[in-house]
Amino acid sequence: MRILKQKEVEDVISRGKKAPEHEITAILDELEREHPGVYRVIYGEPSDAIATVNKDMANLYLDLSFDVVWVFKEAFGKLPEVTNEEQWIFRKLSLIDAELKSLTKEIPMHDKFRSNLQERFIKTSFGSKIQLELLQYLENEVSKYASFNKKRTTAIHLTNNLLFVLVRLMGDLYKLKAE
């Protein structure tokens, strides 16, 4: 999987914004049917968690999550099938969660364990060819949308983190396709 350039991300997302509703619905129906674990990362607990902080930002998360799905689908093709996808996703999300928690001193953990997780986070993020331009686009959209209503700002950090998790998860899934 190659790293997308800013122009590519913008072009793909622009095409997605113009896609007919029936195509978008078909993509989401296929995602729910063939990749229920990924679907739940979008339409399950993460969006619900954001909604407890700010409903508007939860809706933005859903919209931007579709942009993520669209970009990966358009740039890299169909999602690969994964044996025991639910378990695979749970393991990946647990690991990403631990890595993210290691980045803050607010969560107590042994220094050596924290250091190992931080090193793994850096290695894995760049080793999985994280789509930095896509993340930058998402972060900009979150900031821009939150700027229109001060109440939304309370959910910026959570929304960005969960979008990062989704982008990383999608990258890890597509990495399987290349193996």
PDB file of C-alpha atoms in Angstrom:
ATOM      1  CA  MET A   1       0.000   0.000   0.000  1.00  0.00           C
ATOM      2  CA  ARG A   2       1.381   3.358  -0.972  1.00  0.00           C
ATOM      3  CA  ILE A   3       1.103   6.661   0.872  1.00  0.00           C
ATOM      4  CA  LEU A   4      -1.394   9.021  -0.734  1.00  0.00           C
ATOM      5  CA  LYS A   5      -0.425  12.589  -1.472  1.00  0.00           C
ATOM      6  CA  GLN A   6      -2.567  15.538  -0.358  1.00  0.00           C
ATOM      7  CA  LYS A   7      -3.882  16.162  -3.889  1.00  0.00           C
ATOM      8  CA  GLU A   8      -4.894  12.508  -4.244  1.00  0.00           C
ATOM      9  CA  VAL A   9      -6.761  12.568  -0.930  1.00  0.00           C
ATOM     10  CA  GLU A  10      -8.555  15.783  -1.877  1.00  0.00           C
ATOM     11  CA  ASP A  11      -9.472  14.464  -5.348  1.00  0.00           C
ATOM     12  CA  VAL A  12     -10.794  11.158  -4.035  1.00  0.00           C
ATOM     13  CA  ILE A  13     -12.819  12.841  -1.298  1.00  0.00           C
ATOM     14  CA  SER A  14     -14.177  15.352  -3.796  1.00  0.00           C
ATOM     15  CA  ARG A  15     -15.423  12.483  -5.984  1.00  0.00           C
ATOM     16  CA  GLY A  16     -16.966  10.881  -2.910  1.00  0.00           C
ATOM     17  CA  LYS A  17     -18.881  14.057  -2.081  1.00  0.00           C
ATOM     18  CA  LYS A  18     -20.406  13.907  -5.572  1.00  0.00           C
ATOM     19  CA  ALA A  19     -21.281  10.198  -5.414  1.00  0.00           C
ATOM     20  CA  PRO A  20     -24.973   9.381  -5.787  1.00  0.00           C
ATOM     21  CA  GLU A  21     -26.815   8.365  -2.627  1.00  0.00           C
ATOM     22  CA  HIS A  22     -27.502   4.842  -3.937  1.00  0.00           C
ATOM     23  CA  GLU A  23     -23.748   4.232  -4.396  1.00  0.00           C
ATOM     24  CA  ILE A  24     -22.994   5.432  -0.869  1.00  0.00           C
ATOM     25  CA  THR A  25     -25.779   3.245   0.527  1.00  0.00           C
ATOM     26  CA  ALA A  26     -24.476   0.237  -1.409  1.00  0.00           C
ATOM     27  CA  ILE A  27     -20.957   0.751  -0.037  1.00  0.00           C
ATOM     28  CA  LEU A  28     -22.240   1.006   3.544  1.00  0.00           C
ATOM     29  CA  ASP A  29     -24.535  -2.018   3.104  1.00  0.00           C
ATOM     30  CA  GLU A  30     -21.609  -4.049   1.767  1.00  0.00           C
ATOM     31  CA  LEU A  31     -19.405  -2.894   4.634  1.00  0.00           C
ATOM     32  CA  GLU A  32     -22.036  -3.902   7.193  1.00  0.00           C
ATOM     33  CA  ARG A  33     -22.586  -7.281   5.530  1.00  0.00           C
ATOM     34  CA  GLU A  34     -18.992  -8.254   4.706  1.00  0.00           C
ATOM     35  CA  HIS A  35     -17.051  -6.412   7.427  1.00  0.00           C
ATOM     36  CA  PRO A  36     -19.329  -6.016  10.454  1.00  0.00           C
ATOM     37  CA  GLY A  37     -16.367  -5.360  12.753  1.00  0.00           C
ATOM     38  CA  VAL A  38     -15.236  -2.358  10.717  1.00  0.00           C
ATOM     39  CA  TYR A  39     -18.833  -1.195  10.428  1.00  0.00           C
ATOM     40  CA  ARG A  40     -19.161  -1.223  14.229  1.00  0.00           C
ATOM     41  CA  VAL A  41     -15.951   0.807  14.601  1.00  0.00           C
ATOM     42  CA  ILE A  42     -17.833   3.489  12.686  1.00  0.00           C
ATOM     43  CA  TYR A  43     -21.476   3.100  13.652  1.00  0.00           C
ATOM     44  CA  GLY A  44     -21.091   1.500  17.074  1.00  0.00           C
ATOM     45  CA  GLU A  45     -19.362   2.456  20.280  1.00  0.00           C
ATOM     46  CA  PRO A  46     -17.012   5.162  18.905  1.00  0.00           C
ATOM     47  CA  SER A  47     -19.796   7.361  17.527  1.00  0.00           C
ATOM     48  CA  ASP A  48     -21.839   6.688  20.669  1.00  0.00           C
ATOM     49  CA  ALA A  49     -18.888   7.784  22.842  1.00  0.00           C
ATOM     50  CA  ILE A  50     -18.529  11.022  20.899  1.00  0.00           C
ATOM     51  CA  ALA A  51     -22.289  11.603  21.127  1.00  0.00           C
ATOM     52  CA  THR A  52     -22.091  11.551  24.932  1.00  0.00           C
ATOM     53  CA  VAL A  53     -19.795  14.583  24.635  1.00  0.00           C
ATOM     54  CA  ASN A  54     -21.378  16.307  21.628  1.00  0.00           C
ATOM     55  CA  LYS A  55     -23.991  14.954  19.193  1.00  0.00           C
ATOM     56  CA  ASP A  56     -22.882  17.241  16.336  1.00  0.00           C
ATOM     57  CA  MET A  57     -19.345  15.918  16.505  1.00  0.00           C
ATOM     58  CA  ALA A  58     -20.650  12.338  16.545  1.00  0.00           C
ATOM     59  CA  ASN A  59     -22.466  13.067  13.295  1.00  0.00           C
ATOM     60  CA  LEU A  60     -19.301  14.592  11.864  1.00  0.00           C
ATOM     61  CA  TYR A  61     -17.394  11.455  12.906  1.00  0.00           C
ATOM     62  CA  LEU A  62     -19.869   9.363  10.910  1.00  0.00           C
ATOM     63  CA  ASP A  63     -19.492  11.562   7.833  1.00  0.00           C
ATOM     64  CA  LEU A  64     -15.705  11.637   8.028  1.00  0.00           C
ATOM     65  CA  SER A  65     -15.580   7.895   8.652  1.00  0.00           C
ATOM     66  CA  PHE A  66     -17.339   7.373   5.358  1.00  0.00           C
ATOM     67  CA  ASP A  67     -14.708   9.596   3.744  1.00  0.00           C
ATOM     68  CA  VAL A  68     -12.075   7.253   5.193  1.00  0.00           C
ATOM     69  CA  VAL A  69     -13.852   4.174   3.824  1.00  0.00           C
ATOM     70  CA  TRP A  70     -14.289   5.895   0.453  1.00  0.00           C
ATOM     71  CA  VAL A  71     -10.622   6.931   0.214  1.00  0.00           C
ATOM     72  CA  PHE A  72      -9.332   3.454   1.013  1.00  0.00           C
ATOM     73  CA  LYS A  73     -11.831   1.783  -1.331  1.00  0.00           C
ATOM     74  CA  GLU A  74     -11.087   4.127  -4.221  1.00  0.00           C
ATOM     75  CA  ALA A  75      -7.318   4.161  -3.742  1.00  0.00           C
ATOM     76  CA  PHE A  76      -6.707   0.519  -2.816  1.00  0.00           C
ATOM     77  CA  GLY A  77      -9.758  -1.466  -3.907  1.00  0.00           C
ATOM     78  CA  LYS A  78     -12.041  -3.729  -1.974  1.00  0.00           C
ATOM     79  CA  LEU A  79     -11.325  -4.489   1.688  1.00  0.00           C
ATOM     80  CA  PRO A  80      -9.576  -7.831   2.086  1.00  0.00           C
ATOM     81  CA  GLU A  81     -11.383 -10.669   3.773  1.00  0.00           C
ATOM     82  CA  VAL A  82     -10.014 -11.543   7.185  1.00  0.00           C
ATOM     83  CA  THR A  83     -10.522 -14.860   8.921  1.00  0.00           C
ATOM     84  CA  ASN A  84     -12.146 -14.243  12.309  1.00  0.00           C
ATOM     85  CA  GLU A  85     -12.415 -10.541  11.495  1.00  0.00           C
ATOM     86  CA  GLU A  86     -14.204  -9.714  14.753  1.00  0.00           C
ATOM     87  CA  GLN A  87     -11.344 -11.138  16.836  1.00  0.00           C
ATOM     88  CA  TRP A  88      -8.707  -9.592  14.567  1.00  0.00           C
ATOM     89  CA  ILE A  89     -10.302  -6.148  14.912  1.00  0.00           C
ATOM     90  CA  PHE A  90     -10.695  -6.516  18.670  1.00  0.00           C
ATOM     91  CA  ARG A  91      -6.984  -7.397  19.016  1.00  0.00           C
ATOM     92  CA  LYS A  92      -5.941  -4.491  16.767  1.00  0.00           C
ATOM     93  CA  LEU A  93      -8.157  -2.011  18.604  1.00  0.00           C
ATOM     94  CA  SER A  94      -6.898  -3.209  21.984  1.00  0.00           C
ATOM     95  CA  LEU A  95      -3.304  -2.750  20.885  1.00  0.00           C
ATOM     96  CA  ILE A  96      -3.950   0.697  19.376  1.00  0.00           C
ATOM     97  CA  ASP A  97      -5.781   1.686  22.564  1.00  0.00           C
ATOM     98  CA  ALA A  98      -2.845   0.632  24.734  1.00  0.00           C
ATOM     99  CA  GLU A  99      -0.397   2.448  22.464  1.00  0.00           C
ATOM    100  CA  LEU A 100      -2.450   5.652  22.593  1.00  0.00           C
ATOM    101  CA  LYS A 101      -2.765   5.425  26.377  1.00  0.00           C
ATOM    102  CA  SER A 102       1.003   5.142  26.626  1.00  0.00           C
ATOM    103  CA  LEU A 103       1.323   8.597  25.081  1.00  0.00           C
ATOM    104  CA  THR A 104      -0.181  10.335  28.097  1.00  0.00           C
ATOM    105  CA  LYS A 105       1.213  10.445  31.615  1.00  0.00           C
ATOM    106  CA  GLU A 106      -2.347  10.761  32.954  1.00  0.00           C
ATOM    107  CA  ILE A 107      -2.774   7.011  32.662  1.00  0.00           C
ATOM    108  CA  PRO A 108      -0.585   5.176  35.153  1.00  0.00           C
ATOM    109  CA  MET A 109       1.640   2.418  33.811  1.00  0.00           C
ATOM    110  CA  HIS A 110       5.093   1.031  34.411  1.00  0.00           C
ATOM    111  CA  ASP A 111       7.769   3.147  32.666  1.00  0.00           C
ATOM    112  CA  LYS A 112       9.321   0.246  30.748  1.00  0.00           C
ATOM    113  CA  PHE A 113       5.900  -0.917  29.557  1.00  0.00           C
ATOM    114  CA  ARG A 114       5.007   2.661  28.546  1.00  0.00           C
ATOM    115  CA  SER A 115       8.279   3.020  26.670  1.00  0.00           C
ATOM    116  CA  ASN A 116       7.759  -0.278  24.813  1.00  0.00           C
ATOM    117  CA  LEU A 117       4.229   0.727  23.829  1.00  0.00           C
ATOM    118  CA  GLN A 118       5.392   4.152  22.646  1.00  0.00           C
ATOM    119  CA  GLU A 119       8.133   2.587  20.530  1.00  0.00           C
ATOM    120  CA  ARG A 120       5.617   0.123  19.117  1.00  0.00           C
ATOM    121  CA  PHE A 121       3.215   2.970  18.363  1.00  0.00           C
ATOM    122  CA  ILE A 122       5.854   4.846  16.352  1.00  0.00           C
ATOM    123  CA  LYS A 123       7.091   1.730  14.573  1.00  0.00           C
ATOM    124  CA  THR A 124       3.618   0.431  13.796  1.00  0.00           C
ATOM    125  CA  SER A 125       2.178   3.770  12.715  1.00  0.00           C
ATOM    126  CA  PHE A 126       4.938   4.395  10.219  1.00  0.00           C
ATOM    127  CA  GLY A 127       5.434   0.734   9.383  1.00  0.00           C
ATOM    128  CA  SER A 128       1.776   0.413   8.464  1.00  0.00           C
ATOM    129  CA  LYS A 129       2.213   3.380   6.141  1.00  0.00           C
ATOM    130  CA  ILE A 130      -0.290   5.550   7.963  1.00  0.00           C
ATOM    131  CA  GLN A 131      -2.062   7.902   5.596  1.00  0.00           C
ATOM    132  CA  LEU A 132      -0.812  11.187   7.029  1.00  0.00           C
ATOM    133  CA  GLU A 133      -2.462  13.398   4.393  1.00  0.00           C
ATOM    134  CA  LEU A 134      -5.801  11.755   5.077  1.00  0.00           C
ATOM    135  CA  LEU A 135      -5.315  12.297   8.814  1.00  0.00           C
ATOM    136  CA  GLN A 136      -4.441  15.936   8.160  1.00  0.00           C
ATOM    137  CA  TYR A 137      -7.600  16.371   6.085  1.00  0.00           C
ATOM    138  CA  LEU A 138      -9.698  14.797   8.852  1.00  0.00           C
ATOM    139  CA  GLU A 139      -8.109  16.922  11.561  1.00  0.00           C
ATOM    140  CA  ASN A 140      -8.717  20.076   9.525  1.00  0.00           C
ATOM    141  CA  GLU A 141     -12.359  19.159   8.990  1.00  0.00           C
ATOM    142  CA  VAL A 142     -12.858  18.465  12.699  1.00  0.00           C
ATOM    143  CA  SER A 143     -11.265  21.779  13.682  1.00  0.00           C
ATOM    144  CA  LYS A 144     -13.210  23.722  11.086  1.00  0.00           C
ATOM    145  CA  TYR A 145     -16.544  22.182  12.068  1.00  0.00           C
ATOM    146  CA  ALA A 146     -15.895  22.649  15.786  1.00  0.00           C
ATOM    147  CA  SER A 147     -15.031  26.314  15.219  1.00  0.00           C
ATOM    148  CA  PHE A 148     -18.634  27.046  14.230  1.00  0.00           C
ATOM    149  CA  ASN A 149     -19.960  26.148  17.688  1.00  0.00           C
ATOM    150  CA  LYS A 150     -17.944  26.377  20.899  1.00  0.00           C
ATOM    151  CA  LYS A 151     -19.824  23.429  22.462  1.00  0.00           C
ATOM    152  CA  ARG A 152     -18.315  21.156  19.811  1.00  0.00           C
ATOM    153  CA  THR A 153     -14.755  21.888  20.909  1.00  0.00           C
ATOM    154  CA  THR A 154     -15.115  19.557  23.897  1.00  0.00           C
ATOM    155  CA  ALA A 155     -15.229  16.605  21.499  1.00  0.00           C
ATOM    156  CA  ILE A 156     -12.332  17.557  19.197  1.00  0.00           C
ATOM    157  CA  HIS A 157      -9.714  15.384  20.895  1.00  0.00           C
ATOM    158  CA  LEU A 158     -11.957  12.312  21.109  1.00  0.00           C
ATOM    159  CA  THR A 159     -13.153  12.692  17.517  1.00  0.00           C
ATOM    160  CA  ASN A 160      -9.610  13.052  16.184  1.00  0.00           C
ATOM    161  CA  ASN A 161      -8.406  10.069  18.216  1.00  0.00           C
ATOM    162  CA  LEU A 162     -11.193   7.828  16.992  1.00  0.00           C
ATOM    163  CA  LEU A 163     -10.637   8.898  13.390  1.00  0.00           C
ATOM    164  CA  PHE A 164      -6.949   8.108  13.839  1.00  0.00           C
ATOM    165  CA  VAL A 165      -7.886   4.645  15.124  1.00  0.00           C
ATOM    166  CA  LEU A 166     -10.124   4.072  12.095  1.00  0.00           C
ATOM    167  CA  VAL A 167      -7.443   5.200   9.627  1.00  0.00           C
ATOM    168  CA  ARG A 168      -4.853   3.019  11.327  1.00  0.00           C
ATOM    169  CA  LEU A 169      -7.244   0.045  11.373  1.00  0.00           C
ATOM    170  CA  MET A 170      -8.046   0.471   7.681  1.00  0.00           C
ATOM    171  CA  GLY A 171      -4.338   0.731   6.881  1.00  0.00           C
ATOM    172  CA  ASP A 172      -3.647  -2.454   8.820  1.00  0.00           C
ATOM    173  CA  LEU A 173      -6.467  -4.222   6.975  1.00  0.00           C
ATOM    174  CA  TYR A 174      -5.184  -3.166   3.572  1.00  0.00           C
ATOM    175  CA  LYS A 175      -1.669  -4.132   4.612  1.00  0.00           C
ATOM    176  CA  LEU A 176      -3.006  -7.695   4.900  1.00  0.00           C
ATOM    177  CA  LYS A 177      -4.029  -7.479   1.251  1.00  0.00           C
ATOM    178  CA  ALA A 178      -0.408  -6.876   0.278  1.00  0.00           C
ATOM    179  CA  GLU A 179       0.929  -9.803   2.315  1.00  0.00           C
TER     180      GLU A 179
END
